[in-house]
mmCIF file of C-alpha atoms in Angstrom:
data_model
loop_
_atom_site.group_PDB
_atom_site.id
_atom_site.type_symbol
_atom_site.label_atom_id
_atom_site.label_comp_id
_atom_site.label_asym_id
_atom_site.label_seq_id
_atom_site.Cartn_x
_atom_site.Cartn_y
_atom_site.Cartn_z
ATOM 1 C CA MET D 1 63.741 74.768 113.607
ATOM 2 C CA LYS D 2 67.384 73.670 113.259
ATOM 3 C CA VAL D 3 68.566 77.217 113.924
ATOM 4 C CA ILE D 4 66.234 77.537 116.970
ATOM 5 C CA LEU D 5 67.620 74.277 118.427
ATOM 6 C CA LEU D 6 71.155 75.572 118.013
ATOM 7 C CA LEU D 7 70.225 78.805 119.783
ATOM 8 C CA VAL D 8 68.577 76.940 122.637
ATOM 9 C CA ALA D 9 71.702 74.905 123.104
ATOM 10 C CA VAL D 10 73.700 78.048 123.802
ATOM 11 C CA VAL D 11 71.226 80.230 125.585
ATOM 12 C CA ALA D 12 73.314 80.018 128.735
ATOM 13 C CA LEU D 13 76.319 81.216 126.861
ATOM 14 C CA CYS D 14 74.379 84.200 125.493
ATOM 15 C CA LEU D 15 72.952 85.173 128.858
ATOM 16 C CA GLY D 16 75.573 84.214 131.405
ATOM 17 C CA GLU D 17 77.287 87.008 133.308
ATOM 18 C CA GLU D 18 79.856 84.873 135.123
ATOM 19 C CA ILE D 19 83.414 85.257 133.862
ATOM 20 C CA GLN D 20 83.680 82.943 130.917
ATOM 21 C CA ARG D 21 86.723 80.712 130.796
ATOM 22 C CA PHE D 22 88.257 78.884 127.857
ATOM 23 C CA ASP D 23 90.181 76.070 129.517
ATOM 24 C CA ASN D 24 91.375 73.529 126.957
ATOM 25 C CA PHE D 25 89.708 75.348 124.085
ATOM 26 C CA LYS D 26 91.850 74.910 121.049
ATOM 27 C CA VAL D 27 92.211 77.024 117.887
ATOM 28 C CA TYR D 28 92.574 75.009 114.716
ATOM 29 C CA GLN D 29 93.710 76.357 111.370
ATOM 30 C CA VAL D 30 92.500 74.920 108.048
ATOM 31 C CA VAL D 31 92.692 75.947 104.409
ATOM 32 C CA PRO D 32 89.572 75.027 102.399
ATOM 33 C CA THR D 33 90.692 74.159 98.868
ATOM 34 C CA THR D 34 87.407 72.880 97.394
ATOM 35 C CA HIS D 35 83.845 74.098 97.323
ATOM 36 C CA ALA D 36 82.836 71.088 99.406
ATOM 37 C CA HIS D 37 85.351 72.163 102.094
ATOM 38 C CA LEU D 38 83.975 75.729 101.956
ATOM 39 C CA GLU D 39 80.340 74.707 102.145
ATOM 40 C CA ALA D 40 80.995 72.420 105.095
ATOM 41 C CA LEU D 41 82.796 75.188 106.997
ATOM 42 C CA ARG D 42 79.996 77.668 106.247
ATOM 43 C CA GLN D 43 77.485 75.247 107.636
ATOM 44 C CA LEU D 44 79.650 74.771 110.710
ATOM 45 C CA GLU D 45 79.897 78.543 111.105
ATOM 46 C CA ARG D 46 76.157 78.686 111.641
ATOM 47 C CA ASN D 47 76.535 76.450 114.699
ATOM 48 C CA VAL D 48 77.135 78.824 117.559
ATOM 49 C CA ASN D 49 79.018 76.157 119.470
ATOM 50 C CA TYR D 50 81.974 76.813 117.168
ATOM 51 C CA ASN D 51 83.748 80.201 117.223
ATOM 52 C CA PHE D 52 85.261 81.230 113.904
ATOM 53 C CA TRP D 53 88.169 83.588 114.445
ATOM 54 C CA SER D 54 88.261 84.186 110.679
ATOM 55 C CA GLU D 55 85.577 83.595 108.106
ATOM 56 C CA PRO D 56 85.663 80.763 105.560
ATOM 57 C CA ALA D 57 87.033 81.535 102.128
ATOM 58 C CA LEU D 58 88.676 79.387 99.470
ATOM 59 C CA ASN D 59 92.450 78.917 99.682
ATOM 60 C CA THR D 60 92.555 81.122 102.783
ATOM 61 C CA TYR D 61 93.587 80.318 106.374
ATOM 62 C CA VAL D 62 90.482 79.801 108.518
ATOM 63 C CA ASP D 63 90.967 79.780 112.321
ATOM 64 C CA ILE D 64 88.283 78.053 114.429
ATOM 65 C CA MET D 65 88.094 77.865 118.245
ATOM 66 C CA VAL D 66 86.760 74.468 119.400
ATOM 67 C CA SER D 67 85.655 73.523 122.915
ATOM 68 C CA PRO D 68 87.021 70.390 124.545
ATOM 69 C CA HIS D 69 83.783 68.459 124.246
ATOM 70 C CA LEU D 70 83.642 69.066 120.516
ATOM 71 C CA LYS D 71 87.243 68.301 119.793
ATOM 72 C CA TYR D 72 86.694 64.776 118.470
ATOM 73 C CA ASP D 73 83.591 65.730 116.517
ATOM 74 C CA PHE D 74 85.509 68.470 114.831
ATOM 75 C CA GLU D 75 88.571 66.343 114.049
ATOM 76 C CA ASN D 76 86.307 63.614 112.672
ATOM 77 C CA LEU D 77 84.642 66.191 110.454
ATOM 78 C CA LEU D 78 88.023 67.296 109.086
ATOM 79 C CA HIS D 79 88.940 63.681 108.458
ATOM 80 C CA SER D 80 85.663 62.986 106.587
ATOM 81 C CA LEU D 81 86.281 66.047 104.419
ATOM 82 C CA ASN D 82 89.906 65.102 103.794
ATOM 83 C CA LEU D 83 90.677 68.614 105.029
ATOM 84 C CA PRO D 84 94.017 68.842 106.899
ATOM 85 C CA GLY D 85 94.084 70.989 110.016
ATOM 86 C CA LYS D 86 96.650 71.999 112.605
ATOM 87 C CA VAL D 87 96.375 73.284 116.146
ATOM 88 C CA LEU D 88 97.586 76.883 116.378
ATOM 89 C CA ILE D 89 96.663 77.379 120.073
ATOM 90 C CA GLU D 90 96.574 74.472 122.465
ATOM 91 C CA ASP D 91 94.786 76.214 125.334
ATOM 92 C CA VAL D 92 93.163 79.596 124.817
ATOM 93 C CA GLN D 93 92.796 80.151 128.587
ATOM 94 C CA ASP D 94 96.555 79.914 129.015
ATOM 95 C CA LEU D 95 97.006 82.821 126.636
ATOM 96 C CA ILE D 96 94.318 84.819 128.508
ATOM 97 C CA ASN D 97 95.978 84.090 131.806
ATOM 98 C CA ASN D 98 99.357 85.213 130.561
ATOM 99 C CA GLU D 99 97.831 88.375 129.151
ATOM 100 C CA GLN D 100 96.142 89.102 132.483
ATOM 101 C CA ASN D 101 99.347 88.566 134.467
ATOM 102 C CA ARG D 102 101.196 91.046 132.297
ATOM 103 C CA THR D 103 98.328 93.553 132.675
ATOM 104 C CA VAL D 104 98.447 93.676 136.518
ATOM 105 C CA THR D 105 101.368 96.071 136.617
ATOM 106 C CA ARG D 106 100.710 97.765 133.219
ATOM 107 C CA GLN D 107 101.754 101.199 132.111
ATOM 108 C CA MET D 108 100.116 102.921 129.166
ATOM 109 C CA PHE D 109 101.813 100.950 126.374
ATOM 110 C CA ASN D 110 103.117 97.994 128.358
ATOM 111 C CA GLY D 111 99.650 96.519 128.981
ATOM 112 C CA TYR D 112 96.101 96.675 127.673
ATOM 113 C CA GLN D 113 94.042 99.472 129.153
ATOM 114 C CA THR D 114 90.467 99.359 130.342
ATOM 115 C CA LEU D 115 87.936 101.741 128.851
ATOM 116 C CA ASP D 116 88.034 104.000 131.910
ATOM 117 C CA GLU D 117 91.850 104.138 131.717
ATOM 118 C CA ILE D 118 91.715 105.062 128.022
ATOM 119 C CA TYR D 119 89.146 107.771 128.670
ATOM 120 C CA ASP D 120 91.001 109.198 131.616
ATOM 121 C CA TRP D 121 94.140 109.351 129.426
ATOM 122 C CA LEU D 122 92.259 111.154 126.681
ATOM 123 C CA ARG D 123 91.045 113.756 129.186
ATOM 124 C CA SER D 124 94.566 114.167 130.540
ATOM 125 C CA LEU D 125 95.750 114.995 126.962
ATOM 126 C CA GLU D 126 93.248 117.809 126.827
ATOM 127 C CA SER D 127 94.677 119.208 130.046
ATOM 128 C CA THR D 128 98.253 118.736 128.923
ATOM 129 C CA TYR D 129 97.822 120.161 125.443
ATOM 130 C CA PRO D 130 94.889 122.641 125.814
ATOM 131 C CA ASN D 131 95.752 124.475 122.627
ATOM 132 C CA ASN D 132 95.852 121.395 120.462
ATOM 133 C CA VAL D 133 93.606 118.668 121.972
ATOM 134 C CA LYS D 134 89.896 118.681 122.618
ATOM 135 C CA VAL D 135 87.896 115.700 123.943
ATOM 136 C CA VAL D 136 84.869 115.051 121.671
ATOM 137 C CA VAL D 137 81.846 112.783 121.918
ATOM 138 C CA GLY D 138 81.430 110.691 118.763
ATOM 139 C CA GLY D 139 78.282 108.862 119.846
ATOM 140 C CA GLN D 140 76.394 106.902 122.466
ATOM 141 C CA THR D 141 76.102 103.209 123.396
ATOM 142 C CA TYR D 142 73.236 100.914 124.296
ATOM 143 C CA GLU D 143 74.329 100.742 127.928
ATOM 144 C CA GLY D 144 74.568 104.560 128.159
ATOM 145 C CA ARG D 145 78.280 105.157 127.701
ATOM 146 C CA GLN D 146 79.798 107.818 125.474
ATOM 147 C CA ILE D 147 82.034 107.109 122.506
ATOM 148 C CA LEU D 148 84.898 109.406 123.397
ATOM 149 C CA GLY D 149 87.683 110.591 121.171
ATOM 150 C CA VAL D 150 89.867 113.569 120.693
ATOM 151 C CA HIS D 151 90.219 116.237 118.026
ATOM 152 C CA VAL D 152 93.888 117.210 117.539
ATOM 153 C CA SER D 153 94.628 120.411 115.679
ATOM 154 C CA PHE D 154 97.868 122.373 115.179
ATOM 155 C CA LYS D 155 96.570 124.975 112.739
ATOM 156 C CA GLU D 156 93.415 126.054 111.063
ATOM 157 C CA GLY D 157 92.563 125.019 107.553
ATOM 158 C CA ASN D 158 94.088 121.540 107.695
ATOM 159 C CA LYS D 159 92.495 118.546 106.064
ATOM 160 C CA ALA D 160 91.852 115.725 108.542
ATOM 161 C CA VAL D 161 92.492 112.066 109.290
ATOM 162 C CA PHE D 162 89.986 109.853 111.177
ATOM 163 C CA LEU D 163 91.320 106.960 113.205
ATOM 164 C CA GLU D 164 88.760 104.371 114.308
ATOM 165 C CA GLY D 165 89.693 101.586 116.710
ATOM 166 C CA GLY D 166 88.079 98.817 118.666
ATOM 167 C CA ILE D 167 84.870 98.329 116.735
ATOM 168 C CA HIS D 168 85.246 94.633 117.531
ATOM 169 C CA ALA D 169 85.580 94.369 121.314
ATOM 170 C CA ARG D 170 88.024 91.439 121.578
ATOM 171 C CA GLU D 171 90.580 93.002 119.261
ATOM 172 C CA TRP D 172 92.491 94.744 122.053
ATOM 173 C CA ILE D 173 95.524 95.536 119.973
ATOM 174 C CA ALA D 174 93.431 97.983 117.909
ATOM 175 C CA PRO D 175 92.674 100.497 120.707
ATOM 176 C CA ALA D 176 96.231 100.111 121.943
ATOM 177 C CA THR D 177 97.631 100.862 118.518
ATOM 178 C CA VAL D 178 95.412 103.869 117.991
ATOM 179 C CA THR D 179 96.383 105.336 121.388
ATOM 180 C CA TYR D 180 100.070 104.702 120.563
ATOM 181 C CA ILE D 181 99.751 106.583 117.304
ATOM 182 C CA LEU D 182 97.929 109.413 119.054
ATOM 183 C CA HIS D 183 100.700 109.621 121.668
ATOM 184 C CA GLN D 184 103.355 109.855 118.979
ATOM 185 C CA LEU D 185 101.445 112.525 117.064
ATOM 186 C CA LEU D 186 101.656 114.707 120.175
ATOM 187 C CA THR D 187 105.129 113.826 121.524
ATOM 188 C CA SER D 188 107.398 112.545 118.770
ATOM 189 C CA SER D 189 110.416 114.621 117.784
ATOM 190 C CA ASP D 190 110.950 112.642 114.563
ATOM 191 C CA PRO D 191 110.797 115.207 111.755
ATOM 192 C CA ALA D 192 108.657 113.001 109.480
ATOM 193 C CA VAL D 193 106.133 112.307 112.240
ATOM 194 C CA ARG D 194 106.044 115.974 113.234
ATOM 195 C CA ALA D 195 105.490 117.143 109.674
ATOM 196 C CA VAL D 196 102.599 114.652 109.158
ATOM 197 C CA ALA D 197 101.127 115.332 112.573
ATOM 198 C CA GLU D 198 100.935 119.080 112.025
ATOM 199 C CA SER D 199 99.789 118.820 108.359
ATOM 200 C CA ARG D 200 96.441 117.398 109.402
ATOM 201 C CA ASP D 201 93.746 117.585 111.997
ATOM 202 C CA TRP D 202 93.181 114.227 113.669
ATOM 203 C CA TYR D 203 89.937 112.739 114.899
ATOM 204 C CA VAL D 204 90.955 109.794 117.044
ATOM 205 C CA PHE D 205 88.575 107.277 118.580
ATOM 206 C CA PRO D 206 90.360 104.319 120.262
ATOM 207 C CA SER D 207 87.234 102.395 121.174
ATOM 208 C CA VAL D 208 84.036 102.838 119.170
ATOM 209 C CA ASN D 209 82.380 99.804 120.792
ATOM 210 C CA PRO D 210 82.715 100.733 124.482
ATOM 211 C CA ASP D 211 80.063 98.357 125.856
ATOM 212 C CA GLY D 212 81.590 95.377 124.120
ATOM 213 C CA TYR D 213 85.147 96.410 125.123
ATOM 214 C CA VAL D 214 84.138 96.676 128.790
ATOM 215 C CA TYR D 215 82.414 93.256 128.562
ATOM 216 C CA SER D 216 85.554 91.763 127.047
ATOM 217 C CA HIS D 217 87.491 92.982 130.118
ATOM 218 C CA THR D 218 84.973 91.970 132.774
ATOM 219 C CA THR D 219 83.182 88.843 131.548
ATOM 220 C CA ASN D 220 84.163 87.313 128.138
ATOM 221 C CA ARG D 221 87.635 88.091 126.766
ATOM 222 C CA LEU D 222 86.530 86.963 123.319
ATOM 223 C CA TRP D 223 83.363 89.053 123.052
ATOM 224 C CA ARG D 224 83.103 90.738 119.636
ATOM 225 C CA LYS D 225 79.735 92.498 119.319
ATOM 226 C CA THR D 226 77.715 95.266 120.887
ATOM 227 C CA ARG D 227 75.575 94.524 123.941
ATOM 228 C CA LYS D 228 72.097 95.323 122.744
ATOM 229 C CA LEU D 229 69.475 92.755 123.828
ATOM 230 C CA TYR D 230 67.707 90.847 121.048
ATOM 231 C CA ASN D 231 64.596 88.910 122.166
ATOM 232 C CA MET D 232 63.558 85.927 120.102
ATOM 233 C CA GLY D 233 60.618 84.720 122.115
ATOM 234 C CA SER D 234 62.019 82.673 124.916
ATOM 235 C CA ILE D 235 65.570 83.069 123.606
ATOM 236 C CA LYS D 236 67.655 86.113 124.288
ATOM 237 C CA CYS D 237 70.885 87.005 122.457
ATOM 238 C CA TYR D 238 73.098 89.989 122.975
ATOM 239 C CA GLY D 239 74.668 92.295 120.434
ATOM 240 C CA ALA D 240 75.156 92.745 116.721
ATOM 241 C CA ASP D 241 78.389 92.877 114.871
ATOM 242 C CA PRO D 242 79.036 96.636 114.647
ATOM 243 C CA ASN D 243 81.174 96.112 111.588
ATOM 244 C CA ARG D 244 78.296 94.453 109.722
ATOM 245 C CA ASN D 245 75.666 97.096 110.658
ATOM 246 C CA TRP D 246 76.560 100.187 108.559
ATOM 247 C CA GLY D 247 74.118 101.250 105.905
ATOM 248 C CA TYR D 248 76.027 100.681 102.729
ATOM 249 C CA HIS D 249 75.080 97.461 100.947
ATOM 250 C CA TRP D 250 73.973 96.121 104.326
ATOM 251 C CA MET D 251 73.570 92.319 104.542
ATOM 252 C CA GLU D 252 74.906 91.764 101.040
ATOM 253 C CA GLY D 253 77.216 88.922 101.941
ATOM 254 C CA GLY D 254 79.420 87.938 104.912
ATOM 255 C CA ALA D 255 76.859 88.799 107.582
ATOM 256 C CA SER D 256 74.418 86.630 109.491
ATOM 257 C CA ASP D 257 70.703 86.992 110.340
ATOM 258 C CA ILE D 258 71.109 84.806 113.383
ATOM 259 C CA PRO D 259 71.290 87.050 116.497
ATOM 260 C CA CYS D 260 73.504 84.716 118.538
ATOM 261 C CA LEU D 261 76.188 84.542 115.883
ATOM 262 C CA ASP D 262 79.249 86.793 115.972
ATOM 263 C CA THR D 263 78.581 88.171 112.499
ATOM 264 C CA PHE D 264 74.929 89.097 113.156
ATOM 265 C CA GLY D 265 74.371 92.224 111.107
ATOM 266 C CA GLY D 266 71.506 93.586 113.230
ATOM 267 C CA ASP D 267 67.840 93.676 112.306
ATOM 268 C CA ALA D 268 68.260 96.793 110.132
ATOM 269 C CA PRO D 269 71.062 99.076 108.922
ATOM 270 C CA PHE D 270 72.246 101.200 111.872
ATOM 271 C CA SER D 271 70.079 99.208 114.291
ATOM 272 C CA GLU D 272 72.903 99.700 116.842
ATOM 273 C CA ILE D 273 73.016 103.067 118.501
ATOM 274 C CA GLU D 274 76.819 102.896 118.335
ATOM 275 C CA THR D 275 76.948 102.772 114.557
ATOM 276 C CA LYS D 276 74.097 105.230 114.051
ATOM 277 C CA SER D 277 75.448 107.875 116.372
ATOM 278 C CA LEU D 278 79.026 107.487 115.188
ATOM 279 C CA SER D 279 77.946 107.749 111.547
ATOM 280 C CA GLU D 280 76.123 110.960 112.353
ATOM 281 C CA TYR D 281 79.263 112.337 113.951
ATOM 282 C CA ILE D 282 81.372 111.296 110.955
ATOM 283 C CA ASN D 283 78.961 113.154 108.699
ATOM 284 C CA THR D 284 79.703 116.385 110.566
ATOM 285 C CA VAL D 285 83.461 116.157 110.042
ATOM 286 C CA ALA D 286 83.456 114.344 106.677
ATOM 287 C CA PRO D 287 83.913 117.480 104.547
ATOM 288 C CA GLN D 288 87.347 117.947 106.223
ATOM 289 C CA LEU D 289 88.538 114.378 105.900
ATOM 290 C CA ASP D 290 90.899 113.056 103.242
ATOM 291 C CA VAL D 291 91.943 109.917 105.161
ATOM 292 C CA TYR D 292 89.855 107.384 107.115
ATOM 293 C CA LEU D 293 91.583 104.412 108.752
ATOM 294 C CA GLY D 294 89.924 101.542 110.675
ATOM 295 C CA PHE D 295 92.017 99.278 112.890
ATOM 296 C CA HIS D 296 91.216 95.585 113.523
ATOM 297 C CA SER D 297 93.045 92.364 114.273
ATOM 298 C CA PHE D 298 94.283 89.934 113.164
ATOM 299 C CA SER D 299 95.905 88.768 109.858
ATOM 300 C CA GLN D 300 98.457 91.469 108.906
ATOM 301 C CA LEU D 301 96.468 92.854 105.989
ATOM 302 C CA LEU D 302 95.774 96.289 104.600
ATOM 303 C CA LEU D 303 92.234 96.126 103.210
ATOM 304 C CA VAL D 304 90.842 98.269 100.440
ATOM 305 C CA PRO D 305 87.045 98.704 100.122
ATOM 306 C CA PHE D 306 84.515 97.363 99.237
ATOM 307 C CA GLY D 307 83.596 94.177 101.112
ATOM 308 C CA HIS D 308 80.088 93.418 99.885
ATOM 309 C CA GLU D 309 79.146 90.995 97.050
ATOM 310 C CA GLY D 310 79.641 92.197 93.502
ATOM 311 C CA LEU D 311 83.279 93.226 93.659
ATOM 312 C CA GLU D 312 82.746 96.954 93.626
ATOM 313 C CA VAL D 313 86.000 98.838 93.916
ATOM 314 C CA PRO D 314 86.716 102.548 94.597
ATOM 315 C CA GLU D 315 87.255 104.858 91.656
ATOM 316 C CA ASN D 316 90.853 105.315 92.808
ATOM 317 C CA ASN D 317 91.450 101.624 93.392
ATOM 318 C CA ASN D 318 94.786 101.632 91.584
ATOM 319 C CA GLU D 319 95.998 104.568 93.666
ATOM 320 C CA LEU D 320 94.906 102.844 96.876
ATOM 321 C CA PHE D 321 96.910 99.775 95.861
ATOM 322 C CA THR D 322 99.965 101.812 94.980
ATOM 323 C CA ILE D 323 99.932 103.849 98.178
ATOM 324 C CA GLY D 324 99.069 100.814 100.244
ATOM 325 C CA LYS D 325 101.940 98.725 98.878
ATOM 326 C CA GLN D 326 104.451 101.480 99.631
ATOM 327 C CA ALA D 327 102.944 101.911 103.111
ATOM 328 C CA ILE D 328 103.262 98.234 103.968
ATOM 329 C CA ASP D 329 106.783 98.113 102.622
ATOM 330 C CA LYS D 330 107.578 100.991 105.017
ATOM 331 C CA LEU D 331 105.839 99.098 107.813
ATOM 332 C CA ALA D 332 108.005 96.019 107.132
ATOM 333 C CA GLU D 333 111.223 98.041 107.461
ATOM 334 C CA ARG D 334 110.715 98.553 111.185
ATOM 335 C CA HIS D 335 110.400 94.976 112.558
ATOM 336 C CA GLY D 336 110.173 92.813 109.474
ATOM 337 C CA THR D 337 106.368 92.305 109.758
ATOM 338 C CA ILE D 338 104.915 91.320 106.423
ATOM 339 C CA TYR D 339 101.512 92.584 105.338
ATOM 340 C CA GLN D 340 99.465 92.108 102.182
ATOM 341 C CA VAL D 341 97.257 94.702 100.463
ATOM 342 C CA GLY D 342 94.054 93.942 98.592
ATOM 343 C CA ASN D 343 90.327 94.464 98.154
ATOM 344 C CA ILE D 344 88.380 92.885 101.013
ATOM 345 C CA PRO D 345 86.598 89.987 99.191
ATOM 346 C CA GLU D 346 89.704 89.042 97.205
ATOM 347 C CA ILE D 347 92.277 89.025 100.022
ATOM 348 C CA ILE D 348 90.202 87.888 102.988
ATOM 349 C CA TYR D 349 86.403 87.276 102.496
ATOM 350 C CA ILE D 350 83.137 88.970 101.627
ATOM 351 C CA ALA D 351 81.975 91.189 104.456
ATOM 352 C CA SER D 352 79.211 93.725 104.019
ATOM 353 C CA GLY D 353 78.073 96.506 106.287
ATOM 354 C CA GLY D 354 81.481 97.598 107.443
ATOM 355 C CA SER D 355 82.372 101.095 108.638
ATOM 356 C CA THR D 356 85.037 101.741 106.016
ATOM 357 C CA ASP D 357 82.715 100.596 103.235
ATOM 358 C CA TRP D 358 80.125 103.067 104.423
ATOM 359 C CA VAL D 359 82.671 105.870 104.626
ATOM 360 C CA ALA D 360 84.110 105.103 101.165
ATOM 361 C CA GLY D 361 80.683 104.664 99.591
ATOM 362 C CA THR D 362 78.937 107.642 101.279
ATOM 363 C CA HIS D 363 81.774 110.200 101.334
ATOM 364 C CA ARG D 364 83.511 109.471 98.034
ATOM 365 C CA HIS D 365 85.680 112.578 98.246
ATOM 366 C CA ILE D 366 87.775 110.949 101.027
ATOM 367 C CA ARG D 367 90.874 109.940 99.208
ATOM 368 C CA LEU D 368 92.272 107.192 101.347
ATOM 369 C CA VAL D 369 90.047 104.688 103.126
ATOM 370 C CA TYR D 370 91.674 101.508 104.474
ATOM 371 C CA THR D 371 91.253 98.933 107.170
ATOM 372 C CA PHE D 372 94.331 97.650 108.989
ATOM 373 C CA GLU D 373 94.163 94.038 110.168
ATOM 374 C CA LEU D 374 96.990 94.179 112.685
ATOM 375 C CA ARG D 375 99.254 91.518 114.120
ATOM 376 C CA ASP D 376 99.490 88.540 114.118
ATOM 377 C CA THR D 377 98.722 85.789 111.676
ATOM 378 C CA GLY D 378 97.221 83.354 114.187
ATOM 379 C CA ARG D 379 99.897 82.310 116.697
ATOM 380 C CA TYR D 380 98.109 84.386 119.333
ATOM 381 C CA GLY D 381 95.156 85.692 117.374
ATOM 382 C CA PHE D 382 92.971 88.027 119.398
ATOM 383 C CA VAL D 383 95.016 87.413 122.591
ATOM 384 C CA LEU D 384 98.186 89.131 121.351
ATOM 385 C CA PRO D 385 100.674 89.560 124.206
ATOM 386 C CA SER D 386 100.967 93.089 125.474
ATOM 387 C CA ASN D 387 104.740 93.142 124.759
ATOM 388 C CA GLN D 388 103.698 93.522 121.124
ATOM 389 C CA ILE D 389 101.791 96.776 121.622
ATOM 390 C CA ILE D 390 104.795 99.039 121.120
ATOM 391 C CA PRO D 391 106.257 97.286 118.071
ATOM 392 C CA THR D 392 102.794 97.060 116.532
ATOM 393 C CA GLY D 393 102.307 100.762 117.178
ATOM 394 C CA GLU D 394 105.661 101.694 115.773
ATOM 395 C CA GLU D 395 105.320 99.857 112.488
ATOM 396 C CA THR D 396 101.676 100.976 112.009
ATOM 397 C CA LEU D 397 102.614 104.586 112.598
ATOM 398 C CA ASP D 398 105.321 104.181 109.904
ATOM 399 C CA ALA D 399 102.655 103.050 107.473
ATOM 400 C CA VAL D 400 100.289 105.877 108.352
ATOM 401 C CA VAL D 401 103.057 108.444 107.949
ATOM 402 C CA SER D 402 103.970 106.942 104.602
ATOM 403 C CA MET D 403 100.369 107.179 103.313
ATOM 404 C CA ILE D 404 100.098 110.878 104.113
ATOM 405 C CA GLN D 405 103.544 111.632 102.719
ATOM 406 C CA GLN D 406 102.535 109.991 99.453
ATOM 407 C CA ILE D 407 99.353 111.979 98.959
ATOM 408 C CA ASP D 408 101.171 115.146 99.982
ATOM 409 C CA GLY D 409 104.078 114.400 97.602
ATOM 410 C CA THR D 410 106.688 114.417 100.380
ATOM 411 C CA ALA D 411 107.529 110.713 100.442
#
């Protein structure tokens, strides 16, 4: 009954199609240091009136967006818990407004692109590089869109890299970074980039949650999930978390069974057509793959599978750490951005049903499987200014090149 009452309280939020604003919404950062802190935050996370930008874990930064009318309740809760908190973002809408102003006159990597603009650009690459680039369909969406990507190939017989971006709709820097890397693979004259680009085939999908990405542009900048309708009697909620919906140790920690929550894992593994159809496409190219990289934001982390409860690690866990550490060292050389590398539950939080977990667990021959959590560490969070697209792309490309050089013995 308590859950139902919480859902009723936010039914308008779940259903509303007007542009959602976040005037005077604040983002607080706390670090739970006791189990009492952690349990209180986990209870709060089940209240859909609070928006957790990162999930609660001991001795880890937890960022929480709080509406103006809950500000005093939240601060009183922190006081009662003796849990210090600081305000990272004073007004979320200000960040969104600044982002939108920069986007009005955007060029490809100077502003965040809409889905149609990304897809038009992918099609233009096929026209510009007809011998090397082919537009491919990786799946379908609930609202009838295609999950478009490109297959880049310079010679037959190559192993392949899969780049997956935008599974969480609000993480706009992820599609932008993936498109930047793709652009460099095709145009860079840097010898190291050229060697890596031509040593592999590339399956590149900038936005694997198209419905959610469109919705984040048109209606709710902070939308995370898919857009499938979930009916709960008189209550309707939209979407499941597409990175909690894959069929490897599904719902074994870090996912919710409450449809209106951001981490709702769906009502079954692969309940979302996006994850089901994309997984089927991945199965067709998996024999060729030796690298699979997912791109998210934010936290500046390089995550090694697995995320579910039980602390399973890949057979080549030590190798993944070694290669990952060298890659993030290379990343830091470009702009001084500091990353950490680690297994998902140990460095961030338990999270089951993720795409990279499914890839690593289902296709165990794929040597390198990582998730990038891109810039930043909370100053802007999901609303990263567009002037950080190019530096984020540059440093991330450096890391990707380093990874492939290491497994090829050319580092």
